[in-house]
Short mmCIF file of C-alpha atoms and ligand atoms in Angstrom, two decimals:
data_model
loop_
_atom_site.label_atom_id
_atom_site.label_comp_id
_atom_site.label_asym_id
_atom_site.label_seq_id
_atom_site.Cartn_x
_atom_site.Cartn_y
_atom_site.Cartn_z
CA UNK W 1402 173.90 -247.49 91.58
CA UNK W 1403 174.41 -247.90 87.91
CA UNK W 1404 171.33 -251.23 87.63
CA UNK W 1405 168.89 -248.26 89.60
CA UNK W 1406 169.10 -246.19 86.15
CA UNK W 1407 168.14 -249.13 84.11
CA UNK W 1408 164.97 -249.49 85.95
CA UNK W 1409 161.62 -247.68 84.33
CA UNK W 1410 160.84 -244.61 86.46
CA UNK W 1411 157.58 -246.07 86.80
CA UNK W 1412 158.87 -248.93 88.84
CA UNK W 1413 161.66 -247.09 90.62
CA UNK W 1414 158.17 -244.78 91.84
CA UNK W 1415 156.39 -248.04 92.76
CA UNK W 1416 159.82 -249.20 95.01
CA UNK W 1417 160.93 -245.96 96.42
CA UNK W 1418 157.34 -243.80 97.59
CA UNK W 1419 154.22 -243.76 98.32
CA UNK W 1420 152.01 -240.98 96.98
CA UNK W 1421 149.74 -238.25 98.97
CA UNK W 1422 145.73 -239.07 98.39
CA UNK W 1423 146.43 -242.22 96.69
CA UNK W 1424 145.56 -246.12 96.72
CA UNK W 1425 148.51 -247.78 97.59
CA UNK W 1426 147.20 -250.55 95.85
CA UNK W 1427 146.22 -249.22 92.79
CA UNK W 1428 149.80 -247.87 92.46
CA UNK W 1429 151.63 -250.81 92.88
CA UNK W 1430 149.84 -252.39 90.44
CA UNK W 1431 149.02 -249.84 87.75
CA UNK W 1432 151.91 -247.72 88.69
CA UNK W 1433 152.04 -243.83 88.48
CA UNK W 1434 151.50 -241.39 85.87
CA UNK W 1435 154.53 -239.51 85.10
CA UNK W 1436 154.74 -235.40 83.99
CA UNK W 1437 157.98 -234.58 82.66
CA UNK W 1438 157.12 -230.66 81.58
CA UNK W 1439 154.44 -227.69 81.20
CA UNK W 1440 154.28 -224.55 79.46
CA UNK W 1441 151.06 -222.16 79.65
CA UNK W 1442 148.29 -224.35 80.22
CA UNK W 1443 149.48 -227.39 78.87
CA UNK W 1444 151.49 -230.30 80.70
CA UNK W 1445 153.66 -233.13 79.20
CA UNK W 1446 153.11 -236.58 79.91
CA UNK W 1447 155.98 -239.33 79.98
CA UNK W 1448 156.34 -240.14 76.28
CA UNK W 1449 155.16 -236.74 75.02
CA UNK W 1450 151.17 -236.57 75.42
CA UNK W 1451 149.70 -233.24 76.05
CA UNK W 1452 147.21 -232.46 78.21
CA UNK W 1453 145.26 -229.34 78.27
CA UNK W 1454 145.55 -228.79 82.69
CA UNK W 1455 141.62 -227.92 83.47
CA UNK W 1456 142.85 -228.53 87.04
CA UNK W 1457 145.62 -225.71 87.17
CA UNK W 1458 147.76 -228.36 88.87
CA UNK W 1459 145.24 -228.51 92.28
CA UNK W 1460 143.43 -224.90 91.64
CA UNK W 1461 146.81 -223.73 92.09
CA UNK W 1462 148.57 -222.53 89.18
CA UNK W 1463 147.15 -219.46 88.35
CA UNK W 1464 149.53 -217.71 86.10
CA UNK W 1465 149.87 -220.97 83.73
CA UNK W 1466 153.37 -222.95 84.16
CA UNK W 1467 156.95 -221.91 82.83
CA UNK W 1468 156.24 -218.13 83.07
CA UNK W 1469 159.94 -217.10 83.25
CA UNK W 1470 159.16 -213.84 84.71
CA UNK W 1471 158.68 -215.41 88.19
CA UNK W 1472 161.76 -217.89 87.20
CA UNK W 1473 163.81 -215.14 87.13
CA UNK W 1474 162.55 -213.37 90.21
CA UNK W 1475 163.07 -217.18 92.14
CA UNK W 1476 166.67 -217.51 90.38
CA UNK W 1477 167.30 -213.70 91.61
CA UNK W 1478 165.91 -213.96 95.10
CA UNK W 1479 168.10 -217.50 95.51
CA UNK W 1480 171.27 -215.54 94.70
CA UNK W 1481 170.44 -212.45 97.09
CA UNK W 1482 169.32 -214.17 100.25
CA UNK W 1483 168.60 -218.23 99.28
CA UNK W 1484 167.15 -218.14 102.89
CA UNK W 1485 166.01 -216.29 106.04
CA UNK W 1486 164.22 -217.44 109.18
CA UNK W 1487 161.96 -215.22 110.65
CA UNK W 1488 162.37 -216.18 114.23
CA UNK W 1489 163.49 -214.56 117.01
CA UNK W 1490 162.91 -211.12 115.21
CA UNK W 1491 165.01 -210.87 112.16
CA UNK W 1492 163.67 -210.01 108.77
CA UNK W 1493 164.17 -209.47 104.81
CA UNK W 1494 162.65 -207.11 102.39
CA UNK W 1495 161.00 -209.49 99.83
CA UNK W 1496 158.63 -210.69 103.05
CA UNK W 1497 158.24 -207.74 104.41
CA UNK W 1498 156.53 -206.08 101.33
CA UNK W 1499 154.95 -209.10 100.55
CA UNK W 1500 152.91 -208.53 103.67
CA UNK W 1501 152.63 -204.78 103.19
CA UNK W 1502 150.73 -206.10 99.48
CA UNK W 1503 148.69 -208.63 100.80
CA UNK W 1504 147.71 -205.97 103.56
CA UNK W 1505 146.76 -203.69 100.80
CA UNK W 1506 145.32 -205.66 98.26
CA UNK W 1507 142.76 -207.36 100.75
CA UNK W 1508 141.76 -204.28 102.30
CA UNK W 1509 140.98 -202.13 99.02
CA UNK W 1510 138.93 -204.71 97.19
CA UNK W 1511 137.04 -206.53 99.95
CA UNK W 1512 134.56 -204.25 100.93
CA UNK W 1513 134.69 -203.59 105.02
CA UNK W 1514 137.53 -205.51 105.67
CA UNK W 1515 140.13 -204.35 108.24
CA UNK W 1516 143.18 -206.81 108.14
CA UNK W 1517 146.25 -205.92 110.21
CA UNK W 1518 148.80 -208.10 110.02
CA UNK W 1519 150.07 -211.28 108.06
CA UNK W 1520 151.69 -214.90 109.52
CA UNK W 1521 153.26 -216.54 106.67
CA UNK W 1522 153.44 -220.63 106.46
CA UNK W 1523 154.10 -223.24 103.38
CA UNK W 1524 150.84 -224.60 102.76
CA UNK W 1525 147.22 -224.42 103.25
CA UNK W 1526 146.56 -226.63 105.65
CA UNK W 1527 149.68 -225.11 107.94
CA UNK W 1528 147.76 -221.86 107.63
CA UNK W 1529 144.69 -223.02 108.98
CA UNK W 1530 146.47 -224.68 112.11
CA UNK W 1531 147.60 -221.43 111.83
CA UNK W 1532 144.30 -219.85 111.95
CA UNK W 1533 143.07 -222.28 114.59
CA UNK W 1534 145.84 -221.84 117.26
CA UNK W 1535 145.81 -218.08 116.66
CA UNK W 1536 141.90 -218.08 117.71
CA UNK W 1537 142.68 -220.28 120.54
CA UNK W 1538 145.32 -217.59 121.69
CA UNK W 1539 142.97 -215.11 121.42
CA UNK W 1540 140.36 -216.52 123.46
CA UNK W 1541 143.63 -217.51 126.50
CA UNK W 1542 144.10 -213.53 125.77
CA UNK W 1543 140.60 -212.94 126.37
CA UNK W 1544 140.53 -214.70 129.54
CA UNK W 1545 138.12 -216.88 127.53
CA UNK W 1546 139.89 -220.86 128.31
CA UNK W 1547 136.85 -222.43 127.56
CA UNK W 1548 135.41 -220.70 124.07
CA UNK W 1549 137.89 -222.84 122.12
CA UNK W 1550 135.75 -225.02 119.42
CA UNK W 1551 135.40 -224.64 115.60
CA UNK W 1552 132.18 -225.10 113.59
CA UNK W 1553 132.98 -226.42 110.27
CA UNK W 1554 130.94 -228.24 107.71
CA UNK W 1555 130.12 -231.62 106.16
CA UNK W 1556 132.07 -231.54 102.71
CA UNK W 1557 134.70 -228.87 103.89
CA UNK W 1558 137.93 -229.41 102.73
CA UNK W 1559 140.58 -227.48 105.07
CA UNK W 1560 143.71 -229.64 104.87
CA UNK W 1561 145.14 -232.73 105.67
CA UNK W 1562 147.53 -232.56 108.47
CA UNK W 1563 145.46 -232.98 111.99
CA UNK W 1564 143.92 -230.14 112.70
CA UNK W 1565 143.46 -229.26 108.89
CA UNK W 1566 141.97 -232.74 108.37
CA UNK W 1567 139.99 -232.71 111.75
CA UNK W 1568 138.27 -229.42 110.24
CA UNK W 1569 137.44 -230.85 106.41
CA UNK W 1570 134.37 -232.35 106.56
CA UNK W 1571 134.75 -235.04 104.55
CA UNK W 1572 134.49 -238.49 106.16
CA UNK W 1573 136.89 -240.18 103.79
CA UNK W 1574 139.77 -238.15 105.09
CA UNK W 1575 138.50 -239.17 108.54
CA UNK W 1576 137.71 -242.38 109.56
CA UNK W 1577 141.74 -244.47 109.10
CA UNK W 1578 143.20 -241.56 111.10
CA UNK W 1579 140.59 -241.27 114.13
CA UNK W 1580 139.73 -237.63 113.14
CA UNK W 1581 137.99 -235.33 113.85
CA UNK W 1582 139.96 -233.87 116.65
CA UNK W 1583 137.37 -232.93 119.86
CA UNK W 1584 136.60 -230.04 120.11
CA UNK W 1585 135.92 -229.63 115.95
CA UNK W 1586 132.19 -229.71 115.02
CA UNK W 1587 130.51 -230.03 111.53
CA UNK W 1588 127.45 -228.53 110.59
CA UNK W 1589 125.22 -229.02 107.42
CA UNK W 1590 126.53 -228.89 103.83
CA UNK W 1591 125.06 -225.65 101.86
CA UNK W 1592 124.95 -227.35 98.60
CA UNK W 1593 121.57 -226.70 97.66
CA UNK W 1594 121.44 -228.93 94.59
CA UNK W 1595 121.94 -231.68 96.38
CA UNK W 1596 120.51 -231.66 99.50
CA UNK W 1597 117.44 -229.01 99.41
CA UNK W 1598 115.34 -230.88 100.74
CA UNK W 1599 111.02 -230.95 98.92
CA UNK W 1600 111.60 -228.29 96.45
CA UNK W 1601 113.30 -226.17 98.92
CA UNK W 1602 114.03 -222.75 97.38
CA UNK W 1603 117.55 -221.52 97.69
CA UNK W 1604 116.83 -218.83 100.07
CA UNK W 1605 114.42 -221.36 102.30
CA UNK W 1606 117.63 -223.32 102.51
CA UNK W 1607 119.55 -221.15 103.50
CA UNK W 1608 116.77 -220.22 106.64
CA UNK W 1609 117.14 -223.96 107.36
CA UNK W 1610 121.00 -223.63 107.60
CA UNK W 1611 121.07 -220.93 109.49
CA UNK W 1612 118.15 -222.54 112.41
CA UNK W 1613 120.75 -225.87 112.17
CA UNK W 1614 123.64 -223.73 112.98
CA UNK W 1615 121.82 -221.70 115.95
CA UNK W 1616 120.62 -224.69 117.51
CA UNK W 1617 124.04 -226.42 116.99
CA UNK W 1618 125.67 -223.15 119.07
CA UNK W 1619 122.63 -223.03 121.08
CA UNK W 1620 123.67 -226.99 121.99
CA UNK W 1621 127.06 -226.52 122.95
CA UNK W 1622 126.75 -223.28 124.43
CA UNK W 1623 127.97 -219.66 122.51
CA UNK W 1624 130.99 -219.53 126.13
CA UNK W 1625 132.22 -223.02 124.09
CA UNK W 1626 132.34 -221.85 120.61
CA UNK W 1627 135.30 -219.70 119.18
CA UNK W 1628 135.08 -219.67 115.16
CA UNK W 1629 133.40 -220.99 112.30
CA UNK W 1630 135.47 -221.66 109.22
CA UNK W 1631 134.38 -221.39 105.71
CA UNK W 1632 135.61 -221.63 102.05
CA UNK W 1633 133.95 -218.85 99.78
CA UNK W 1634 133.12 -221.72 97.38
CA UNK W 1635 133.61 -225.08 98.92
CA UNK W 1636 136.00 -226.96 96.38
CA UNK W 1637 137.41 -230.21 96.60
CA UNK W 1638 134.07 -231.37 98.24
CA UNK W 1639 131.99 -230.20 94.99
CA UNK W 1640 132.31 -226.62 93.83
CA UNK W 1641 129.32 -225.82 96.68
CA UNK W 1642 128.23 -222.08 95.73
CA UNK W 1643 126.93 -220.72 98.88
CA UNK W 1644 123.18 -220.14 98.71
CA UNK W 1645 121.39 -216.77 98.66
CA UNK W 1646 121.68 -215.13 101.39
CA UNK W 1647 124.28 -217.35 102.99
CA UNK W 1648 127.38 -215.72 104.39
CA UNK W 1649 125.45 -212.01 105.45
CA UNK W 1650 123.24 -214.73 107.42
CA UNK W 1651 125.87 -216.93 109.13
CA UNK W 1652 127.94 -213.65 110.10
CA UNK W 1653 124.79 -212.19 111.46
CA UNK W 1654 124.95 -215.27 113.68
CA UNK W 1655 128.78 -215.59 114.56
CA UNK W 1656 128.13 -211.86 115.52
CA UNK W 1657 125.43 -212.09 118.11
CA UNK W 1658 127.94 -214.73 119.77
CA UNK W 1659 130.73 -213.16 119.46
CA UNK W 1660 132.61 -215.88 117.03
CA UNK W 1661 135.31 -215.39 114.52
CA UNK W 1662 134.63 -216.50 110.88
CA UNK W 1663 137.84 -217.96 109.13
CA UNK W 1664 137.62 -217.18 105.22
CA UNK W 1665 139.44 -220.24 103.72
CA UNK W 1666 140.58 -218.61 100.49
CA UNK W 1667 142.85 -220.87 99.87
CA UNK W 1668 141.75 -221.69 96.62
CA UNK W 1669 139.13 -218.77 95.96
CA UNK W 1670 142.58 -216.16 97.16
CA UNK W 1671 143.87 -214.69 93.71
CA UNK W 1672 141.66 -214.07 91.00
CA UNK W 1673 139.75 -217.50 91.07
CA UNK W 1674 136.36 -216.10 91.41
CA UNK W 1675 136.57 -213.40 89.39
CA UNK W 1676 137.55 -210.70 91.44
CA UNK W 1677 140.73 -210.98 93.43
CA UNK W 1678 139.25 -212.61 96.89
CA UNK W 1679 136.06 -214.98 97.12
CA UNK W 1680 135.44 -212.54 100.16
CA UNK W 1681 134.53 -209.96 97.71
CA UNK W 1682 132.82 -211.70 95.71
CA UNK W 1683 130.31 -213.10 98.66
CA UNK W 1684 130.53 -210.10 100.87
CA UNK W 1685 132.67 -211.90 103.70
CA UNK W 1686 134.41 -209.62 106.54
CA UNK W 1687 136.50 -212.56 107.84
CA UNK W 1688 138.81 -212.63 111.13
CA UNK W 1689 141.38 -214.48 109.70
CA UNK W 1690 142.02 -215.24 106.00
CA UNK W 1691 143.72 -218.18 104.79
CA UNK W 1692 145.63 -217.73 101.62
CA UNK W 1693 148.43 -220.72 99.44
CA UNK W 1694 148.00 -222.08 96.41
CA UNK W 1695 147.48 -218.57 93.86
CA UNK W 1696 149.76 -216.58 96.00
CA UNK W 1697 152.91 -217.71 94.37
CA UNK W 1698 150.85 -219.67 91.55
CA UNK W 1699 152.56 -222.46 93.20
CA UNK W 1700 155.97 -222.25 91.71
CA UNK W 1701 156.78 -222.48 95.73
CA UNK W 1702 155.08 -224.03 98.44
CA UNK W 1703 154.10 -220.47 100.79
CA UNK W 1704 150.73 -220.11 102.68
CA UNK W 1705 149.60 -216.90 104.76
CA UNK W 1706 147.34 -215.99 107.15
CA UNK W 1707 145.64 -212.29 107.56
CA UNK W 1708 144.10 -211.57 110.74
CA UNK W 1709 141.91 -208.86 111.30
CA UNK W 1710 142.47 -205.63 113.90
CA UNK W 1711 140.34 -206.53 116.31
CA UNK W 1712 142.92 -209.90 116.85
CA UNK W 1713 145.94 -207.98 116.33
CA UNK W 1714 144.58 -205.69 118.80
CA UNK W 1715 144.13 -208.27 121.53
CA UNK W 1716 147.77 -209.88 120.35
CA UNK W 1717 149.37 -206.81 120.81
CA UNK W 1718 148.06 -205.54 123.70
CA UNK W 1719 148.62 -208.81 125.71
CA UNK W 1720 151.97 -208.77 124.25
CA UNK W 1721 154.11 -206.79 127.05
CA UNK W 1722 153.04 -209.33 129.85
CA UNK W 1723 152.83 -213.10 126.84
CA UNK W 1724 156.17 -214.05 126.81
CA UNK W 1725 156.91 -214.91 122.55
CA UNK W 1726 154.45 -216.32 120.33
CA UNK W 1727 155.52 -219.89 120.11
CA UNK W 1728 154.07 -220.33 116.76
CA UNK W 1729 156.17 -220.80 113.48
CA UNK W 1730 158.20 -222.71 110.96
CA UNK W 1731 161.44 -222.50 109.78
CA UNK W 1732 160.00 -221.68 106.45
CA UNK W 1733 157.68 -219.16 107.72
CA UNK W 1734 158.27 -215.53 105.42
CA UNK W 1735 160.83 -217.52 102.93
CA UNK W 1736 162.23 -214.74 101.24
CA UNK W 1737 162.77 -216.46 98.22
CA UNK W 1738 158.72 -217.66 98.10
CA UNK W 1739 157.78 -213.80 98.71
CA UNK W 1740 159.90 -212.66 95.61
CA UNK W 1741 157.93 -215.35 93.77
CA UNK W 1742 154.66 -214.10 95.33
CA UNK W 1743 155.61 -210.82 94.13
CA UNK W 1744 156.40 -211.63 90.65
CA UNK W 1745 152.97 -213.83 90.23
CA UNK W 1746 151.15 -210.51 91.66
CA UNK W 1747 152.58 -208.40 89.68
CA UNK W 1748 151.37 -210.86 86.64
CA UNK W 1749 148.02 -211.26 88.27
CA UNK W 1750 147.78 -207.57 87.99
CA UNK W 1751 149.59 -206.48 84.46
CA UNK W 1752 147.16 -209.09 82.71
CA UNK W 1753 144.06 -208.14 85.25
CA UNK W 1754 143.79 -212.28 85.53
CA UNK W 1755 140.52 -211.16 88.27
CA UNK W 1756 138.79 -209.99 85.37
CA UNK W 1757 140.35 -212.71 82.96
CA UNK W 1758 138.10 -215.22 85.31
CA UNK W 1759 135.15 -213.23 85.17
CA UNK W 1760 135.03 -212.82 81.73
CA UNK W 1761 135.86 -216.24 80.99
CA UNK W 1762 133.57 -218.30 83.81
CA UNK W 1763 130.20 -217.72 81.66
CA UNK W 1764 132.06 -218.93 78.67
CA UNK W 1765 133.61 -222.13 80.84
CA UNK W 1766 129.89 -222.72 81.79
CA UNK W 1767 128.47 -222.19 78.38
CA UNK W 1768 130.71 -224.32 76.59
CA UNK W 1769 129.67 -226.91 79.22
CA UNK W 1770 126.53 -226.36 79.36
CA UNK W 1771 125.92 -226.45 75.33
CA UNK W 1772 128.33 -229.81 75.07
CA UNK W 1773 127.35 -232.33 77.85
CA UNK W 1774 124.13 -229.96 79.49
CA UNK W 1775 121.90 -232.70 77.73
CA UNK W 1776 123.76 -235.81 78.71
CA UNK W 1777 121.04 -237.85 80.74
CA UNK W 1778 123.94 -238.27 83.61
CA UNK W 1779 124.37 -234.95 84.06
CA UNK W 1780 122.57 -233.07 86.59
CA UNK W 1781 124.29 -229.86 87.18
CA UNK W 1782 126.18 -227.74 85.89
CA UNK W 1783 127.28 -224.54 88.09
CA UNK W 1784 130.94 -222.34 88.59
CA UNK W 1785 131.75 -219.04 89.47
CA UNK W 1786 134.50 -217.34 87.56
CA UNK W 1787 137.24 -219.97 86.54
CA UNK W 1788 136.05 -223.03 89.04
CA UNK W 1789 133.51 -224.61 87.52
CA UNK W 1790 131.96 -228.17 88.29
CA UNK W 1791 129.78 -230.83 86.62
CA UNK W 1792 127.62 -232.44 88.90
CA UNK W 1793 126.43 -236.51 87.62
CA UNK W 1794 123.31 -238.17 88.88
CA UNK W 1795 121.72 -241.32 87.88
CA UNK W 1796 118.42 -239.72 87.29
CA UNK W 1797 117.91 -236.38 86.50
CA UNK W 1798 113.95 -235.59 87.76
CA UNK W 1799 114.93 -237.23 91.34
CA UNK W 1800 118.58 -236.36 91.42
CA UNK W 1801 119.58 -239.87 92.80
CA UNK W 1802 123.13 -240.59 93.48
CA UNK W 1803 125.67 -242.23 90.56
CA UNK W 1804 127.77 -245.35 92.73
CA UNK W 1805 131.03 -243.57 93.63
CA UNK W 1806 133.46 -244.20 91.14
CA UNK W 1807 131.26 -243.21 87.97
CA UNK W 1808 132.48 -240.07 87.04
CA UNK W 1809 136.30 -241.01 88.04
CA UNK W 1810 135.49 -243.37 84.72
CA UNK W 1811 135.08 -239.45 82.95
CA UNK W 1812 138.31 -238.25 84.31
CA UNK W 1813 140.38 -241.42 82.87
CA UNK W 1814 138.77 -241.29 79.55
CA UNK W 1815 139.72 -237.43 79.99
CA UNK W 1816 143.02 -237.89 80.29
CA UNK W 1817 143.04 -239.77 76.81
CA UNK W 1818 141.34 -237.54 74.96
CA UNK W 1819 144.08 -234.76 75.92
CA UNK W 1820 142.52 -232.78 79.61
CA UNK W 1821 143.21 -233.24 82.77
CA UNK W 1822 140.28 -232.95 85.15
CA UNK W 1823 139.54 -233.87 88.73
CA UNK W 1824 137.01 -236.64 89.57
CA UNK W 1825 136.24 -235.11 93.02
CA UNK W 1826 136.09 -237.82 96.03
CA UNK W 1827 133.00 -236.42 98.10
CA UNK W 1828 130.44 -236.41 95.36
CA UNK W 1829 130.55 -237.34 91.85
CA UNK W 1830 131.64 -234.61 90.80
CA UNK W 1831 134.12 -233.62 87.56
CA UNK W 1832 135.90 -230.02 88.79
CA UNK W 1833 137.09 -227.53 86.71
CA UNK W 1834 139.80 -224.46 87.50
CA UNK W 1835 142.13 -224.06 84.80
CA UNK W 1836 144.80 -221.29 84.97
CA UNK W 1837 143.44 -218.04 84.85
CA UNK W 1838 145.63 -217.02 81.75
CA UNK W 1839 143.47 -219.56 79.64
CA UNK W 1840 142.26 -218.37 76.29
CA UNK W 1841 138.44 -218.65 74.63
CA UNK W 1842 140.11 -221.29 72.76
CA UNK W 1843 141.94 -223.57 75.12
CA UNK W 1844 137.95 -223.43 76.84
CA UNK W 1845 136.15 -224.57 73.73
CA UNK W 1846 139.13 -227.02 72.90
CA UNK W 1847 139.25 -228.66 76.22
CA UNK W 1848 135.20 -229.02 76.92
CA UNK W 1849 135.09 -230.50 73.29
CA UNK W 1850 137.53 -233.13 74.62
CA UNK W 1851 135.59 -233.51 77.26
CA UNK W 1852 132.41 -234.04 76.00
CA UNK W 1853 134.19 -236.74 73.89
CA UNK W 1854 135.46 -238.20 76.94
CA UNK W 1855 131.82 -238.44 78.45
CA UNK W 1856 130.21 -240.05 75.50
CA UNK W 1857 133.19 -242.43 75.39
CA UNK W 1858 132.76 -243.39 79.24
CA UNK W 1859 128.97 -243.47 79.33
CA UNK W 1860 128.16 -247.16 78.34
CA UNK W 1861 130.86 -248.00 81.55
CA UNK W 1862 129.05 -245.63 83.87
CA UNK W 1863 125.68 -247.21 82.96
CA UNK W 1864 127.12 -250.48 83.84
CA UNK W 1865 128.35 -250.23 87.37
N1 LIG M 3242 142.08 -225.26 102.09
C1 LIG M 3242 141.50 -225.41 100.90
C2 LIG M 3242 140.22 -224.68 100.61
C3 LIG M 3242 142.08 -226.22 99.94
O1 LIG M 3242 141.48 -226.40 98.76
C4 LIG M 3242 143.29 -226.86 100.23
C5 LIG M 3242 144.00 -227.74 99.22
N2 LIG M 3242 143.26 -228.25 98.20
C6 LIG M 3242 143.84 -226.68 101.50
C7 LIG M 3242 143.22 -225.87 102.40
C8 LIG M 3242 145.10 -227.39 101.90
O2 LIG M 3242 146.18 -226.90 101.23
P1 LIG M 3242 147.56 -227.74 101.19
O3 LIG M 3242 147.27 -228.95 100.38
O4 LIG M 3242 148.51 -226.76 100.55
O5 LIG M 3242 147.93 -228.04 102.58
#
């Protein structure tokens, strides 16, 4: 064993792994970047650089790293009860009122909802599986075999195991793995910057959308079609800001046909919009929430889906003659992840980190807006609370695309000015979502960087 510790980390990464959304070329080549700590919003590189985390990890730490008050409630929770399963009917507090929160929290500040119970998972794209085999059970409740399939949309990003991946709608994640899964449709992107089509105005869009996605339920028939799932804010395929209008229209729709809507708040869930659900902020009365990422901050890996009465209803009332629901993971209601969750809420909630985001997005968006607004690359520039996004285009009066790759130049010339940022893969797109405990400060320090960044990467991204 003793020659393994004289090899760099960097090589023992390139021998012994392979990394998730990576090039497997590129690493075994360039190798990996290593972290070796983080404190507030700030991580360590290998070799002691510091990088101001714009990222939040991925939109996930939203407390800021090393807060020791959810250390110690992890360290306590370990020594009480390191682990319980949930199967089969047992139980253990820290879950229990975990669920009784979430319950409670969604139902007082999103306005109309009616949320009944909670399934708890690890990650966000177990919880939409989750949320996709719980509206398939519903409809074999319902006596409904055939209203089984899902209308997503192009740029959607939902996950990456099969189902998850089968619903993003983003063709990279698709094509090496034979995805999407039947039965998983994709209607139109609702990013109006891009793709309004002659002027469009937001709301006309939105009337186009909305035609597409009657005609598209119209095609397959409303007796085939059980849910359409939606992120508040689309993320990882662009920061997509639903139009005016958009979500009262498409429930309108799901409505008349008599199909669930699936609120993936996986990243909009705690705080991240500015209020404390991306539901609230966009008026969404969802059948089944998704939730990860904020809920524990992501000091551990936990996921949870909310479902609404009118599922629990048919759930329980089949439940006498359904033998058990054969759903679950071992990990499912971790007692030691809901003492975490519980900890990062109570955070969320003694430093109002909701209203920390809302007060802080126009300043994000300012600082942007008044440091790279007037770079001839950049075409937009748009966020809501703390996830904001800048949007690059090779001409600015006909919005034509940058090649792919352009702003990813941005991101590594990022890195070396000191901020981390995320060179998105659908569009070229640099995201922003730093932790929600950020300061005025760490804003105007880290856009400063970036602007440097830009102006330093601009003669490459001219040349490609
Ligand atoms: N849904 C959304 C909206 C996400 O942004 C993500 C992760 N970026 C997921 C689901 C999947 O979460 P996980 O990576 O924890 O499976």
């Amino acid at each position: 064993m003793d020659d393994r510790a004289n090899i760099s980390l960097a090589d023992l990464d390139r021998e012994a792994l392979f990394h998730p959304v990576s090039s497997i070329h590129d690493l075994q080549t360039k190798g990996p970047v290593i972290y070796t700590g983080a404190q507030g919003v700030e991580v360590t590189r290998e070799g002691g650089q510091t990088l101001i985390d714009m990222g939040a990890g991925l939109w996930c730490v939203n407390v800021g790293y090393g807060r020791p008050e959810l250390v110690a409630a992890g360290a306590q929770a370990m020594q009480d009860l390191s682990f319980q399963h949930f199967f089969g009917g047992a139980s253990a507090e820290p879950t229990i009122r975990l669920a009784d929160r979430l319950l409670g929290l969604f139902n007082e500040t999103v306005p109309g909802a009616d949320m009944a119970r909670v399934f708890f998972g690890c990650s966000g794209s177990d919880a939409n599986d989750t949320a996709l085999k719980l509206v398939i059970y519903y409809n074999n409740l319902r006596g409904l075999p055939a209203k089984k399939k899902v209308i997503s949309r192009k740029g959607a990003y939902h996950g990456l195991t099969y189902a998850a991946a089968s619903l993003t709608g983003i063709e990279g994640y698709h094509t090496a793995f034979d995805l999407p899964m039947p039965g998983v449709l994709h209607t139109s992107c609702p990013h109006h910057y891009a793709f309004a089509q002659d002027g469009e105005t937001e709301a006309a869009f939105t009337d186009r959308l909305i035609v597409e996605l009657e005609e598209m339920i119209a095609r397959e028939g409303a007796d085939t079609v059980a849910a359409f799932i939606a992120e508040p804010v689309m993320g990882t395929g662009g920061v997509f800001l639903p139009p005016a209008g958009y979500f009262d229209r498409v429930q309108q729709v799901l409505d008349r046909h008599d199909i669930l809507l699936i609120a993936d708040e996986v990243i909009t869930g705690f705080g991240r919009t500015g209020a404390w659900f991306g539901s609230e902020t966009y008026g969404i009365r969802p059948d089944i929430v998704s939730l990860a990422k904020g809920l524990t901050s992501a000091y551990f890996p936990m996921s949870a889906s909310i479902v609404s009465r009118r599922i629990w209803e048919v759930l329980e009332g089949a439940s006498a003659k359904m033998g058990a629901l054969m759903h679950g993971f071992t990990y499912s209601g971790h007692p030691v992840g809901a003492a975490i969750a519980m900890a990062n809420l109570d955070l969320m909630e003694a430093e109002d980190m909701p209203a920390n985001a809302a007060r802080l997005g126009p300043v994000l968006l300012e600082a942007l807006r008044s440091k790279v607004g007037d770079h001839p690359l950049v075409g937009d520039i748009r966020g809501v609370g703390l996830m904001a996004a800048v949007e690059f285009v090779a001409d600015r009066a006909t919005r034509a695309r940058l090649p792919v790759g352009a702003h990813k130049l941005v991101a590594a010339h990022a890195m070396n000015q000191g901020v981390l940022t995320r060179a998105l893969p659908f569009l070229p797109v640099t995201s922003m979502s730093p932790p929600l405990s950020i300061t005025e400060g760490q804003i105007d320090e880290a856009t400063t960087r970036y602007a440097r960044a830009l102006e330093a990467a601009t003669p490459e991204m001219l040349a490609l």
